[in-house]
PDB file of C-alpha atoms in Angstrom:
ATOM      1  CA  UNK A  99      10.822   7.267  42.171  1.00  0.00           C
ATOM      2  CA  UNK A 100       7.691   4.977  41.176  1.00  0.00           C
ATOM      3  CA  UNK A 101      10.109   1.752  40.859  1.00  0.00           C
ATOM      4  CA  UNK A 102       8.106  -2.284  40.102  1.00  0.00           C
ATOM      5  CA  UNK A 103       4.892  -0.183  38.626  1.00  0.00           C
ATOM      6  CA  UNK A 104       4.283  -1.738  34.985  1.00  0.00           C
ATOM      7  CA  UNK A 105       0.839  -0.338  33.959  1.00  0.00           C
ATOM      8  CA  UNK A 106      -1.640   2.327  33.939  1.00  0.00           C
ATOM      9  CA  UNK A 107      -4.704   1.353  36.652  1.00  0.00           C
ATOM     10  CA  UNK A 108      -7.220   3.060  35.097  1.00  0.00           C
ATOM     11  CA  UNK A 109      -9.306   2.969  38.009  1.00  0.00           C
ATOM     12  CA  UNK A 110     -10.430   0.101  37.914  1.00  0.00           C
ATOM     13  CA  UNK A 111      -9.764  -3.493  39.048  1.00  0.00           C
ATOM     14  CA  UNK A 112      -8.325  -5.729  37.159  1.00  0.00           C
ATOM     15  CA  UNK A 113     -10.892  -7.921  35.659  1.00  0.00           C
ATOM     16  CA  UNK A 114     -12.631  -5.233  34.725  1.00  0.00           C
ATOM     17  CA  UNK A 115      -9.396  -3.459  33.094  1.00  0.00           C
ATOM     18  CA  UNK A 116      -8.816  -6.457  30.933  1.00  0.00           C
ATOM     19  CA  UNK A 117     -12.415  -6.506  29.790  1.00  0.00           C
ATOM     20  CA  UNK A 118     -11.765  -2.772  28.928  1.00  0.00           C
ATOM     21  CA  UNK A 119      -8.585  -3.093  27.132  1.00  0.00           C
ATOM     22  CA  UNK A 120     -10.422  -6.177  25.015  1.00  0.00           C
ATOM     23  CA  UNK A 121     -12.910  -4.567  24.014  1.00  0.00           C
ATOM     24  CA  UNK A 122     -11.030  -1.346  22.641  1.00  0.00           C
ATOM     25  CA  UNK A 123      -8.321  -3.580  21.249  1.00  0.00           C
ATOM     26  CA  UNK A 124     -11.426  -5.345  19.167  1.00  0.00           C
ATOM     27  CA  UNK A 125     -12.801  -2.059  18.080  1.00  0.00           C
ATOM     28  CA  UNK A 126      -9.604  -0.708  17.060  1.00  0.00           C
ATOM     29  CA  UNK A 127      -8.800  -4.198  14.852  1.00  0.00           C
ATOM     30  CA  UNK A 128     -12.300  -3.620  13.801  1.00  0.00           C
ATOM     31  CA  UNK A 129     -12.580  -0.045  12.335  1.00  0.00           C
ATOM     32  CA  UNK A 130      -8.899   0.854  12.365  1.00  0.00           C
ATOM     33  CA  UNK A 131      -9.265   4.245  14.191  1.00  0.00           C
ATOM     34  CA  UNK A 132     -11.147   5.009  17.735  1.00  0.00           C
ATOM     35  CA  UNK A 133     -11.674   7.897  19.888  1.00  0.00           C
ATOM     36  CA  UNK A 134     -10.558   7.444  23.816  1.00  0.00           C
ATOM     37  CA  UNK A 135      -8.790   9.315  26.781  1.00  0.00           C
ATOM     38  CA  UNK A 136      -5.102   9.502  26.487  1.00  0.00           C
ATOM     39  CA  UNK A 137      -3.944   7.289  29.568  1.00  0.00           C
ATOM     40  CA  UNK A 138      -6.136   4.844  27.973  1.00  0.00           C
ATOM     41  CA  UNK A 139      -4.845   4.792  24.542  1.00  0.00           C
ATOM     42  CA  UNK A 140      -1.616   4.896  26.014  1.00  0.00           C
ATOM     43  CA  UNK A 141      -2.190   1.584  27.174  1.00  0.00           C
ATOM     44  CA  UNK A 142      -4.019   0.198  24.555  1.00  0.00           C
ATOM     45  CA  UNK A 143      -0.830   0.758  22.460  1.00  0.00           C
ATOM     46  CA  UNK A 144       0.941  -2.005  24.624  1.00  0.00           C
ATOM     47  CA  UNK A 145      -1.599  -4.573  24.122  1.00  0.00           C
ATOM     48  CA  UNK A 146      -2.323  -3.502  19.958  1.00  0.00           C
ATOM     49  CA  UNK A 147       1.298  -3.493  19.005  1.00  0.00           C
ATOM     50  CA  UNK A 148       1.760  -7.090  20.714  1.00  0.00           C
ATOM     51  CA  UNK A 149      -0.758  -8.972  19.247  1.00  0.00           C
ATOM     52  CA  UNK A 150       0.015  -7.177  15.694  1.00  0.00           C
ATOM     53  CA  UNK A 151       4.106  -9.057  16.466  1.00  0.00           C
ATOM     54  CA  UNK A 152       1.724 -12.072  17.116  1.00  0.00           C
ATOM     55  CA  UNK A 153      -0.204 -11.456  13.904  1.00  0.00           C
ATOM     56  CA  UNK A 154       2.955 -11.229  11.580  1.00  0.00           C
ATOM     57  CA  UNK A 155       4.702 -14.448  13.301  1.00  0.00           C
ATOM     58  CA  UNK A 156       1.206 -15.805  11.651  1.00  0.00           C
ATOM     59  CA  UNK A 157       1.157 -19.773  12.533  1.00  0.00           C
ATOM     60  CA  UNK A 158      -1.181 -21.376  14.442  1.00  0.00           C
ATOM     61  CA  UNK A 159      -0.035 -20.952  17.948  1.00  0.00           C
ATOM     62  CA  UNK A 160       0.329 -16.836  17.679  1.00  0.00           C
ATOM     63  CA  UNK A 161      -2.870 -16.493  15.756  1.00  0.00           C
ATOM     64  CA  UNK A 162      -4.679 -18.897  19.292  1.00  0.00           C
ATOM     65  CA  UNK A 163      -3.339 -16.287  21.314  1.00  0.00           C
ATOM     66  CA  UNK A 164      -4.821 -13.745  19.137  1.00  0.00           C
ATOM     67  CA  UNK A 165      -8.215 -14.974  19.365  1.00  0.00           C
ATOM     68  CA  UNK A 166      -7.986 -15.627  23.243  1.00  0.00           C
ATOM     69  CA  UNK A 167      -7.544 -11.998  23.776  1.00  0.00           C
ATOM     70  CA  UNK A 168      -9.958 -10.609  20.677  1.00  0.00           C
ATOM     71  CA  UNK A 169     -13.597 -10.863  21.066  1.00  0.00           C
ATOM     72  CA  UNK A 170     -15.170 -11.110  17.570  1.00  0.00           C
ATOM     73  CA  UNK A 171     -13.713 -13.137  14.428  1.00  0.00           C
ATOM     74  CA  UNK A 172     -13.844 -10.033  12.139  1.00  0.00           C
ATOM     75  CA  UNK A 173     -11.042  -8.208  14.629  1.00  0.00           C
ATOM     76  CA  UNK A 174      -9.368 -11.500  14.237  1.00  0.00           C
ATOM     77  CA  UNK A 175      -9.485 -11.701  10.556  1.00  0.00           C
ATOM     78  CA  UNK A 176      -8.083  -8.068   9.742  1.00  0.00           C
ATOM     79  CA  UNK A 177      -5.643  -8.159  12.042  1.00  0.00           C
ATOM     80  CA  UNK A 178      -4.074 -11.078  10.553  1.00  0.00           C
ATOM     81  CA  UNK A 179      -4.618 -10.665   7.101  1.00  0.00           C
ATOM     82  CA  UNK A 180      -5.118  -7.065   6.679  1.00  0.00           C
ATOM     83  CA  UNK A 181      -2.599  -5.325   9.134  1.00  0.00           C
ATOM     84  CA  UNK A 182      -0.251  -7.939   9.536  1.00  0.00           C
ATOM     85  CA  UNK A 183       0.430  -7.634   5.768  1.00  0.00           C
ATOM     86  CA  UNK A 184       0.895  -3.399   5.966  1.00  0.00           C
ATOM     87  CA  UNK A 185       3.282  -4.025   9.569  1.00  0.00           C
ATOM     88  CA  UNK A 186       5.366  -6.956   7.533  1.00  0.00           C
ATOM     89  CA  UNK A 187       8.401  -4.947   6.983  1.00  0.00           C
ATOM     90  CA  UNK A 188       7.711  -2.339   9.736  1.00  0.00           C
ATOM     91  CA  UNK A 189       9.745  -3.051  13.731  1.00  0.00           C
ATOM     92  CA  UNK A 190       7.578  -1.657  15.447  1.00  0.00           C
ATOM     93  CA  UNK A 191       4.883   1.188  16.271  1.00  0.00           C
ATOM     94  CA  UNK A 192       2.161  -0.201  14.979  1.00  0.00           C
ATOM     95  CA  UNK A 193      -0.110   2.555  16.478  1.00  0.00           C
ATOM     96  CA  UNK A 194      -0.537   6.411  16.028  1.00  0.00           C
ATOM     97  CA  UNK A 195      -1.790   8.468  18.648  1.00  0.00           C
ATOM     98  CA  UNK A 196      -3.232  12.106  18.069  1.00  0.00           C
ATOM     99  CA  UNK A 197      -4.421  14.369  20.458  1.00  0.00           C
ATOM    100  CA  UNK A 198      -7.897  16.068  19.880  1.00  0.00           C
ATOM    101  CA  UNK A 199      -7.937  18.332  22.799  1.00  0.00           C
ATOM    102  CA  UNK A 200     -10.330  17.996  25.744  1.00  0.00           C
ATOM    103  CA  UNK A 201     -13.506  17.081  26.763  1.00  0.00           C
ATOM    104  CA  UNK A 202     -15.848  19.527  27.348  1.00  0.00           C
ATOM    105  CA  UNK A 203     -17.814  17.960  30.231  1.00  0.00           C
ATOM    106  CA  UNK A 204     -15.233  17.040  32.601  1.00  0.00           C
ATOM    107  CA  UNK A 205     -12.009  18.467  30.872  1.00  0.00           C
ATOM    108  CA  UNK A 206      -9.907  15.295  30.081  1.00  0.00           C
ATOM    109  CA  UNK A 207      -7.694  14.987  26.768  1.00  0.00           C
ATOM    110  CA  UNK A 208      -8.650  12.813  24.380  1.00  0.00           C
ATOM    111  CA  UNK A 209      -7.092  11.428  21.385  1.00  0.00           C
ATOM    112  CA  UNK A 210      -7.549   9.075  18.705  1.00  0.00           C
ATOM    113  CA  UNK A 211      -5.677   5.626  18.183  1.00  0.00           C
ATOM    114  CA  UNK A 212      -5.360   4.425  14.870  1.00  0.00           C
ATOM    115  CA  UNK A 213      -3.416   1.874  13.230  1.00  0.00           C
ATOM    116  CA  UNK A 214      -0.506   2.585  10.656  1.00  0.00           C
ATOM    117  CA  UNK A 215      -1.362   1.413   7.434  1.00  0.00           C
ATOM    118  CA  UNK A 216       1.810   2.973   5.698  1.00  0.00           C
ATOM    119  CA  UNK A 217       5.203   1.290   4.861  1.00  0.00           C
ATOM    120  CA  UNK A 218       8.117   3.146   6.689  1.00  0.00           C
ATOM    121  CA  UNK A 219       9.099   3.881   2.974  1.00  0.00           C
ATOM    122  CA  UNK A 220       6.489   6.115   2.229  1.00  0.00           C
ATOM    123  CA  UNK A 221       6.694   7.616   6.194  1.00  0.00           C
ATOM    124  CA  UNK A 222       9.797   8.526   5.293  1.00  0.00           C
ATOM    125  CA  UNK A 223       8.413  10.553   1.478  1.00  0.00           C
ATOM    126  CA  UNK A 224       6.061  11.927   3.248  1.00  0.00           C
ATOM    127  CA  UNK A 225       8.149  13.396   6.010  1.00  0.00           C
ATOM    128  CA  UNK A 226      10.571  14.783   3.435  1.00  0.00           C
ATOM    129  CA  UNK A 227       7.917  16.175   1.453  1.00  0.00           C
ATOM    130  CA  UNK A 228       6.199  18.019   4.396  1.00  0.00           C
ATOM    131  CA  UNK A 229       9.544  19.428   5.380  1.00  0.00           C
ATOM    132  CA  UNK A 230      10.798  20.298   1.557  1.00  0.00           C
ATOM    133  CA  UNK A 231       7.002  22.259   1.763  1.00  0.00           C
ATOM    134  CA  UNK A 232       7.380  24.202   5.000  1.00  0.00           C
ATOM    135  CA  UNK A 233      11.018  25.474   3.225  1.00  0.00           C
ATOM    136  CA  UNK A 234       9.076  26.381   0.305  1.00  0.00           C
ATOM    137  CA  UNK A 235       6.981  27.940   2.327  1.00  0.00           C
ATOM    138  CA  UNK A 236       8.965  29.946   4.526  1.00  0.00           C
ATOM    139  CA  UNK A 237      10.893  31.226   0.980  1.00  0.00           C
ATOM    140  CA  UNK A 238       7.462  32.174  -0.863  1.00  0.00           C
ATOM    141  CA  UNK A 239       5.261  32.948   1.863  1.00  0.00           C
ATOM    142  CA  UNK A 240       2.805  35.052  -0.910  1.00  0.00           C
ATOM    143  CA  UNK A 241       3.002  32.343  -3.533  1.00  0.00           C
ATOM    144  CA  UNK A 242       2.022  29.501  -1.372  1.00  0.00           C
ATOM    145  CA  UNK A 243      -1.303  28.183  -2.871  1.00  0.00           C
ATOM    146  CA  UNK A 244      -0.578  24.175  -2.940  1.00  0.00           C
ATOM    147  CA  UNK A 245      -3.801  21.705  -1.998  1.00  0.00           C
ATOM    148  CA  UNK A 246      -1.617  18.736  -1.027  1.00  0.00           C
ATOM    149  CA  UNK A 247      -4.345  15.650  -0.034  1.00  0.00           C
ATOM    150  CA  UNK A 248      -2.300  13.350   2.745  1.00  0.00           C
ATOM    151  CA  UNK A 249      -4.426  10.552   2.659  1.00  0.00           C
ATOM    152  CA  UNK A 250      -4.389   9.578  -1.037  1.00  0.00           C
ATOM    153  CA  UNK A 251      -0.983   9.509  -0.955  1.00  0.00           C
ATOM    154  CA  UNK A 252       0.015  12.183  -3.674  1.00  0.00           C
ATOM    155  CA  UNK A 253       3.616  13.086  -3.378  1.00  0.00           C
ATOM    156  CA  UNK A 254       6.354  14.093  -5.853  1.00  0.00           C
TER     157      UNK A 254
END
């Protein structure tokens, strides 16, 4: 059993882990959506969805420890007034990780991180909507022709 072991190594030390994990975490407040290994992403979901609590907690003290850990004041400034206003009535899972398969040059999987921008309300349309479609489907496999755009939103 692999008891008292708390986080990914990376292979690296561990200045040079937290440098890593900074710097993604400031990229990912930055442009919403980045491209990385798994085990890495993995643990960049740790770090993201704690300082996006800190972010919605929003005084003074939380948004310090925000910019201790960020690197640039435009990761600072969306997290806490862009996402911390789409996480406001969301617990928790901040982060969405997708797998994109693996690397061609030395085989590892990689995935993309991005950050949830929708309520759990409209999680919750959208799931119904996906699975009222795949019934539909499976009824009228011939007459299936729907063009159904995810990202704008467009449900009944």
């Amino acid at each position: 059993m692999k008891h008292q072991i708390a986080f990914r190594k990376l292979g690296r030390n561990s200045a040079h882990r937290m440098a890593l994990l900074r710097n993604m975490a400031t990229s990912l407040f930055t442009h919403g959506k980045i491209i990385t290994t798994v085990p890495k992403a993995k643990e960049l979901r740790r770090i993201a969805d704690k300082l996006v609590t800190h972010a919605k907690i929003g005084n003074l003290l939380h948004r310090r420890k925000i910019g201790d850990f960020l690197r640039t004041k435009q990761a600072i400034t969306n997290l806490c007034q862009k996402y911390s206003y789409h996480a406001r009535d969301r617990p928790g899972g901040y982060t969405r990780i997708t797998l994109l398969g693996k690397r061609h040059s030395d085989n590892s999987e990689m995935c993309s991180i991005e950050l949830v921008m929708e309520s759990i309300e409209q999680g919750r349309r959208k799931k119904a909507f996906v699975k009222q479609i795949k019934k539909e489907k499976i009824e009228f496999k011939n007459t299936f022709y729907r063009r159904v755009d995810f990202r704008k939103g467009i449900y009944p």
